[in-house]
Amino acid sequence: MKVAEIIESLLSNPLVYRLHAAGVDRPKLAAIRKLCSDYSGLKVLDLGCGPGNTAHIFSGADYTGVDINERYISVARKKHPGLNFIVGDVNRVEWGAGFDIILINSLLHHLDDNEASKILRKAVAVLKETGKVIIQEPMLPGKEEWSYRLMMRLDRGNYFRSLPDWKYLLEKAGLSAGEISFYHLRVFGFKNYHMVSMLLERGRQG
């Protein structure tokens, strides 16, 4: 079994995933809060929500989380009994409609351009006219970033993208960037992921 396959197997366990995520969730949460500090009263959709590690920041919101991993959702439901969680492939289950906020957190680098585009177009379709999409994704590393490239090879996602690649996908789906920022995730003291944080709104569809 390859190292990447072993990691895939380990991270499919909710406890292992939560231990892994504990080291990287803080900067992700900070980036999400920076884009919107108060979600109370808003209708929120969290795609690829995992075991609910970020759900607590949506306290007071009408929240729905979707993830394909049944064990992740079981943990999320126990941890956040007042929130709605759905098991299923995000491209195949019904999400609902009229969302103020749609969060896509480290999901799209697991999907090829065709599948990612389907999600983005579907997000536009169920978003309120004044709604926002928040995307947090790892960037394609530079050749000199050896620790980042190592993590990319071990990551379960196979579709790391550059910023121009992201902008192309977003514009094709009918989204425009209102705010873009960058931050690093550190594992064992090394900068292992260069992340892009994007606040998006409806734009002209390409």
mmCIF file of C-alpha atoms in Angstrom:
data_model
loop_
_atom_site.group_PDB
_atom_site.id
_atom_site.type_symbol
_atom_site.label_atom_id
_atom_site.label_comp_id
_atom_site.label_asym_id
_atom_site.label_seq_id
_atom_site.Cartn_x
_atom_site.Cartn_y
_atom_site.Cartn_z
ATOM 1 C CA MET A 1 0.000 0.000 0.000
ATOM 2 C CA LYS A 2 1.318 3.462 -0.940
ATOM 3 C CA VAL A 3 1.915 6.115 1.722
ATOM 4 C CA ALA A 4 -0.860 8.278 0.264
ATOM 5 C CA GLU A 5 -3.284 5.342 0.466
ATOM 6 C CA ILE A 6 -2.366 4.751 4.115
ATOM 7 C CA ILE A 7 -2.989 8.419 4.896
ATOM 8 C CA GLU A 8 -6.322 8.261 3.047
ATOM 9 C CA SER A 9 -7.347 5.269 5.158
ATOM 10 C CA LEU A 10 -6.275 6.916 8.418
ATOM 11 C CA LEU A 11 -7.967 10.246 7.709
ATOM 12 C CA SER A 12 -11.251 8.539 6.870
ATOM 13 C CA ASN A 13 -11.463 7.878 10.618
ATOM 14 C CA PRO A 14 -13.165 10.907 12.261
ATOM 15 C CA LEU A 15 -10.941 10.845 15.369
ATOM 16 C CA VAL A 16 -7.717 10.740 13.343
ATOM 17 C CA TYR A 17 -9.047 13.475 11.067
ATOM 18 C CA ARG A 18 -9.924 15.723 14.008
ATOM 19 C CA LEU A 19 -6.477 15.250 15.544
ATOM 20 C CA HIS A 20 -4.900 16.106 12.196
ATOM 21 C CA ALA A 21 -7.180 19.103 11.707
ATOM 22 C CA ALA A 22 -6.508 20.475 15.195
ATOM 23 C CA GLY A 23 -3.178 21.829 13.991
ATOM 24 C CA VAL A 24 -4.579 23.590 10.939
ATOM 25 C CA ASP A 25 -8.102 24.641 11.906
ATOM 26 C CA ARG A 26 -7.125 27.799 13.806
ATOM 27 C CA PRO A 27 -5.788 29.785 10.808
ATOM 28 C CA LYS A 28 -8.653 28.514 8.656
ATOM 29 C CA LEU A 29 -11.218 29.668 11.212
ATOM 30 C CA ALA A 30 -9.468 33.022 11.556
ATOM 31 C CA ALA A 31 -9.631 33.499 7.784
ATOM 32 C CA ILE A 32 -13.343 32.632 7.709
ATOM 33 C CA ARG A 33 -14.113 34.984 10.613
ATOM 34 C CA LYS A 34 -12.169 37.756 8.895
ATOM 35 C CA LEU A 35 -14.523 37.550 5.931
ATOM 36 C CA CYS A 36 -17.670 37.586 8.078
ATOM 37 C CA SER A 37 -17.594 38.006 11.854
ATOM 38 C CA ASP A 38 -21.280 37.396 12.599
ATOM 39 C CA TYR A 39 -23.308 34.646 10.949
ATOM 40 C CA SER A 40 -26.307 34.819 13.293
ATOM 41 C CA GLY A 41 -29.613 34.806 11.446
ATOM 42 C CA LEU A 42 -27.991 33.835 8.151
ATOM 43 C CA LYS A 43 -28.718 30.714 6.123
ATOM 44 C CA VAL A 44 -25.391 28.880 5.768
ATOM 45 C CA LEU A 45 -24.352 25.873 3.666
ATOM 46 C CA ASP A 46 -21.048 24.139 4.523
ATOM 47 C CA LEU A 47 -19.911 21.831 1.704
ATOM 48 C CA GLY A 48 -17.458 19.095 2.677
ATOM 49 C CA CYS A 49 -18.042 19.889 6.343
ATOM 50 C CA GLY A 50 -16.157 16.831 7.648
ATOM 51 C CA PRO A 51 -16.842 16.008 11.319
ATOM 52 C CA GLY A 52 -18.068 19.541 12.008
ATOM 53 C CA ASN A 53 -14.773 21.141 13.000
ATOM 54 C CA THR A 54 -15.820 24.586 11.757
ATOM 55 C CA ALA A 55 -19.544 24.377 12.514
ATOM 56 C CA HIS A 56 -19.314 26.132 15.894
ATOM 57 C CA ILE A 57 -18.470 29.498 14.324
ATOM 58 C CA PHE A 58 -21.918 29.505 12.714
ATOM 59 C CA SER A 59 -23.710 29.678 16.057
ATOM 60 C CA GLY A 60 -27.093 31.304 15.596
ATOM 61 C CA ALA A 61 -27.207 30.571 11.866
ATOM 62 C CA ASP A 62 -29.590 28.327 9.938
ATOM 63 C CA TYR A 63 -26.777 25.886 9.176
ATOM 64 C CA THR A 64 -26.571 22.828 6.898
ATOM 65 C CA GLY A 65 -23.392 20.770 6.539
ATOM 66 C CA VAL A 66 -22.851 18.185 3.783
ATOM 67 C CA ASP A 67 -20.195 15.468 3.624
ATOM 68 C CA ILE A 68 -19.875 12.125 1.858
ATOM 69 C CA ASN A 69 -18.288 10.389 4.880
ATOM 70 C CA GLU A 70 -21.049 8.879 7.026
ATOM 71 C CA ARG A 71 -18.756 8.518 10.053
ATOM 72 C CA TYR A 72 -17.785 12.193 9.838
ATOM 73 C CA ILE A 73 -21.447 13.216 9.797
ATOM 74 C CA SER A 74 -22.240 10.933 12.735
ATOM 75 C CA VAL A 75 -19.583 12.725 14.804
ATOM 76 C CA ALA A 76 -20.790 16.144 13.626
ATOM 77 C CA ARG A 77 -24.388 15.383 14.634
ATOM 78 C CA LYS A 78 -23.324 14.310 18.116
ATOM 79 C CA LYS A 79 -21.106 17.361 18.545
ATOM 80 C CA HIS A 80 -23.661 19.847 17.186
ATOM 81 C CA PRO A 81 -27.146 18.386 17.850
ATOM 82 C CA GLY A 82 -28.898 21.635 16.952
ATOM 83 C CA LEU A 83 -27.462 21.811 13.439
ATOM 84 C CA ASN A 84 -28.491 20.045 10.238
ATOM 85 C CA PHE A 85 -26.064 17.606 8.621
ATOM 86 C CA ILE A 86 -26.545 15.609 5.410
ATOM 87 C CA VAL A 87 -24.635 12.508 4.273
ATOM 88 C CA GLY A 88 -23.957 12.412 0.555
ATOM 89 C CA ASP A 89 -21.903 13.419 -2.452
ATOM 90 C CA VAL A 90 -22.112 17.216 -2.636
ATOM 91 C CA ASN A 91 -22.735 17.029 -6.393
ATOM 92 C CA ARG A 92 -25.636 14.610 -6.021
ATOM 93 C CA VAL A 93 -27.644 15.553 -2.924
ATOM 94 C CA GLU A 94 -30.185 18.369 -2.683
ATOM 95 C CA TRP A 95 -28.808 21.346 -0.767
ATOM 96 C CA GLY A 96 -31.876 23.524 -0.485
ATOM 97 C CA ALA A 97 -31.842 27.135 -1.687
ATOM 98 C CA GLY A 98 -31.740 30.771 -0.624
ATOM 99 C CA PHE A 99 -28.363 30.681 1.128
ATOM 100 C CA ASP A 100 -26.691 33.812 2.471
ATOM 101 C CA ILE A 101 -23.329 32.068 2.856
ATOM 102 C CA ILE A 102 -21.888 28.976 1.176
ATOM 103 C CA LEU A 103 -18.605 27.730 2.639
ATOM 104 C CA ILE A 104 -16.371 25.463 0.545
ATOM 105 C CA ASN A 105 -13.450 24.593 2.794
ATOM 106 C CA SER A 106 -10.595 22.496 1.342
ATOM 107 C CA LEU A 107 -12.942 20.472 -0.848
ATOM 108 C CA LEU A 108 -12.323 21.506 -4.449
ATOM 109 C CA HIS A 109 -8.699 20.350 -4.623
ATOM 110 C CA HIS A 110 -10.116 16.827 -4.337
ATOM 111 C CA LEU A 111 -12.110 17.308 -7.555
ATOM 112 C CA ASP A 112 -11.183 17.719 -11.207
ATOM 113 C CA ASP A 113 -12.195 20.873 -13.081
ATOM 114 C CA ASN A 114 -15.438 19.338 -14.348
ATOM 115 C CA GLU A 115 -16.666 18.238 -10.909
ATOM 116 C CA ALA A 116 -15.465 21.457 -9.245
ATOM 117 C CA SER A 117 -17.287 23.524 -11.882
ATOM 118 C CA LYS A 118 -20.519 21.619 -11.226
ATOM 119 C CA ILE A 119 -20.329 22.507 -7.535
ATOM 120 C CA LEU A 120 -19.553 26.167 -8.219
ATOM 121 C CA ARG A 121 -22.406 26.531 -10.710
ATOM 122 C CA LYS A 122 -24.790 24.799 -8.328
ATOM 123 C CA ALA A 123 -23.640 27.157 -5.560
ATOM 124 C CA VAL A 124 -24.494 30.162 -7.725
ATOM 125 C CA ALA A 125 -27.929 28.666 -8.435
ATOM 126 C CA VAL A 126 -28.861 28.289 -4.741
ATOM 127 C CA LEU A 127 -27.245 31.524 -3.539
ATOM 128 C CA LYS A 128 -29.334 34.575 -2.682
ATOM 129 C CA GLU A 129 -28.809 37.572 -4.947
ATOM 130 C CA THR A 130 -26.879 39.236 -2.115
ATOM 131 C CA GLY A 131 -25.268 35.991 -0.925
ATOM 132 C CA LYS A 132 -21.564 35.211 -0.656
ATOM 133 C CA VAL A 133 -19.416 32.145 -1.295
ATOM 134 C CA ILE A 134 -16.373 31.608 0.930
ATOM 135 C CA ILE A 135 -13.662 29.344 -0.466
ATOM 136 C CA GLN A 136 -10.581 28.140 1.428
ATOM 137 C CA GLU A 137 -8.211 26.058 -0.699
ATOM 138 C CA PRO A 138 -4.512 25.112 -0.851
ATOM 139 C CA MET A 139 -2.527 26.665 -3.684
ATOM 140 C CA LEU A 140 -0.210 24.933 -6.129
ATOM 141 C CA PRO A 141 3.278 25.293 -4.560
ATOM 142 C CA GLY A 142 6.348 26.767 -6.209
ATOM 143 C CA LYS A 143 9.201 24.482 -7.248
ATOM 144 C CA GLU A 144 11.366 25.695 -4.353
ATOM 145 C CA GLU A 145 8.761 24.920 -1.677
ATOM 146 C CA TRP A 146 9.961 21.388 -0.927
ATOM 147 C CA SER A 147 8.001 20.823 2.307
ATOM 148 C CA TYR A 148 4.820 22.031 0.642
ATOM 149 C CA ARG A 149 5.381 19.775 -2.369
ATOM 150 C CA LEU A 150 5.905 16.813 -0.048
ATOM 151 C CA MET A 151 2.582 17.509 1.678
ATOM 152 C CA MET A 152 0.912 17.922 -1.708
ATOM 153 C CA ARG A 153 2.043 14.411 -2.682
ATOM 154 C CA LEU A 154 0.706 13.008 0.592
ATOM 155 C CA ASP A 155 -2.539 14.977 0.483
ATOM 156 C CA ARG A 156 -5.740 13.177 -0.455
ATOM 157 C CA GLY A 157 -6.463 15.852 -3.062
ATOM 158 C CA ASN A 158 -4.951 15.584 -6.547
ATOM 159 C CA TYR A 159 -6.026 18.910 -8.039
ATOM 160 C CA PHE A 160 -3.968 21.722 -6.534
ATOM 161 C CA ARG A 161 -4.439 24.917 -8.570
ATOM 162 C CA SER A 162 -2.697 28.227 -9.117
ATOM 163 C CA LEU A 163 -4.521 31.509 -8.510
ATOM 164 C CA PRO A 164 -5.120 32.054 -12.266
ATOM 165 C CA ASP A 165 -6.626 28.547 -12.428
ATOM 166 C CA TRP A 166 -8.967 29.365 -9.550
ATOM 167 C CA LYS A 167 -10.003 32.665 -11.098
ATOM 168 C CA TYR A 168 -10.771 30.923 -14.391
ATOM 169 C CA LEU A 169 -13.001 28.309 -12.717
ATOM 170 C CA LEU A 170 -14.795 30.928 -10.647
ATOM 171 C CA GLU A 171 -15.474 33.277 -13.543
ATOM 172 C CA LYS A 172 -16.772 30.395 -15.679
ATOM 173 C CA ALA A 173 -19.204 29.539 -12.877
ATOM 174 C CA GLY A 174 -20.458 33.120 -12.622
ATOM 175 C CA LEU A 175 -18.577 34.193 -9.491
ATOM 176 C CA SER A 176 -16.362 37.215 -8.967
ATOM 177 C CA ALA A 177 -13.866 37.776 -6.162
ATOM 178 C CA GLY A 178 -14.771 40.460 -3.660
ATOM 179 C CA GLU A 179 -11.777 39.768 -1.427
ATOM 180 C CA ILE A 180 -8.734 37.494 -1.729
ATOM 181 C CA SER A 181 -6.111 36.878 0.957
ATOM 182 C CA PHE A 182 -3.416 34.303 1.642
ATOM 183 C CA TYR A 183 -2.117 32.473 4.704
ATOM 184 C CA HIS A 184 0.024 29.471 5.610
ATOM 185 C CA LEU A 185 -0.788 26.286 7.469
ATOM 186 C CA ARG A 186 2.045 24.888 9.548
ATOM 187 C CA VAL A 187 2.654 21.246 10.459
ATOM 188 C CA PHE A 188 5.568 20.444 12.783
ATOM 189 C CA GLY A 189 6.773 24.024 12.434
ATOM 190 C CA PHE A 190 7.043 23.942 8.640
ATOM 191 C CA LYS A 191 4.918 25.930 6.215
ATOM 192 C CA ASN A 192 3.183 23.032 4.543
ATOM 193 C CA TYR A 193 0.214 24.625 2.818
ATOM 194 C CA HIS A 194 -0.088 28.019 1.158
ATOM 195 C CA MET A 195 -3.811 28.764 1.365
ATOM 196 C CA VAL A 196 -6.014 31.155 -0.547
ATOM 197 C CA SER A 197 -9.105 32.606 1.135
ATOM 198 C CA MET A 198 -11.723 34.056 -1.212
ATOM 199 C CA LEU A 199 -14.965 35.923 -0.605
ATOM 200 C CA LEU A 200 -17.040 35.648 -3.768
ATOM 201 C CA GLU A 201 -20.265 37.088 -5.075
ATOM 202 C CA ARG A 202 -22.349 36.719 -8.176
ATOM 203 C CA GLY A 203 -20.627 38.016 -11.272
ATOM 204 C CA ARG A 204 -21.031 37.719 -14.990
ATOM 205 C CA GLN A 205 -21.126 34.091 -16.059
ATOM 206 C CA GLY A 206 -18.491 33.030 -18.608
#
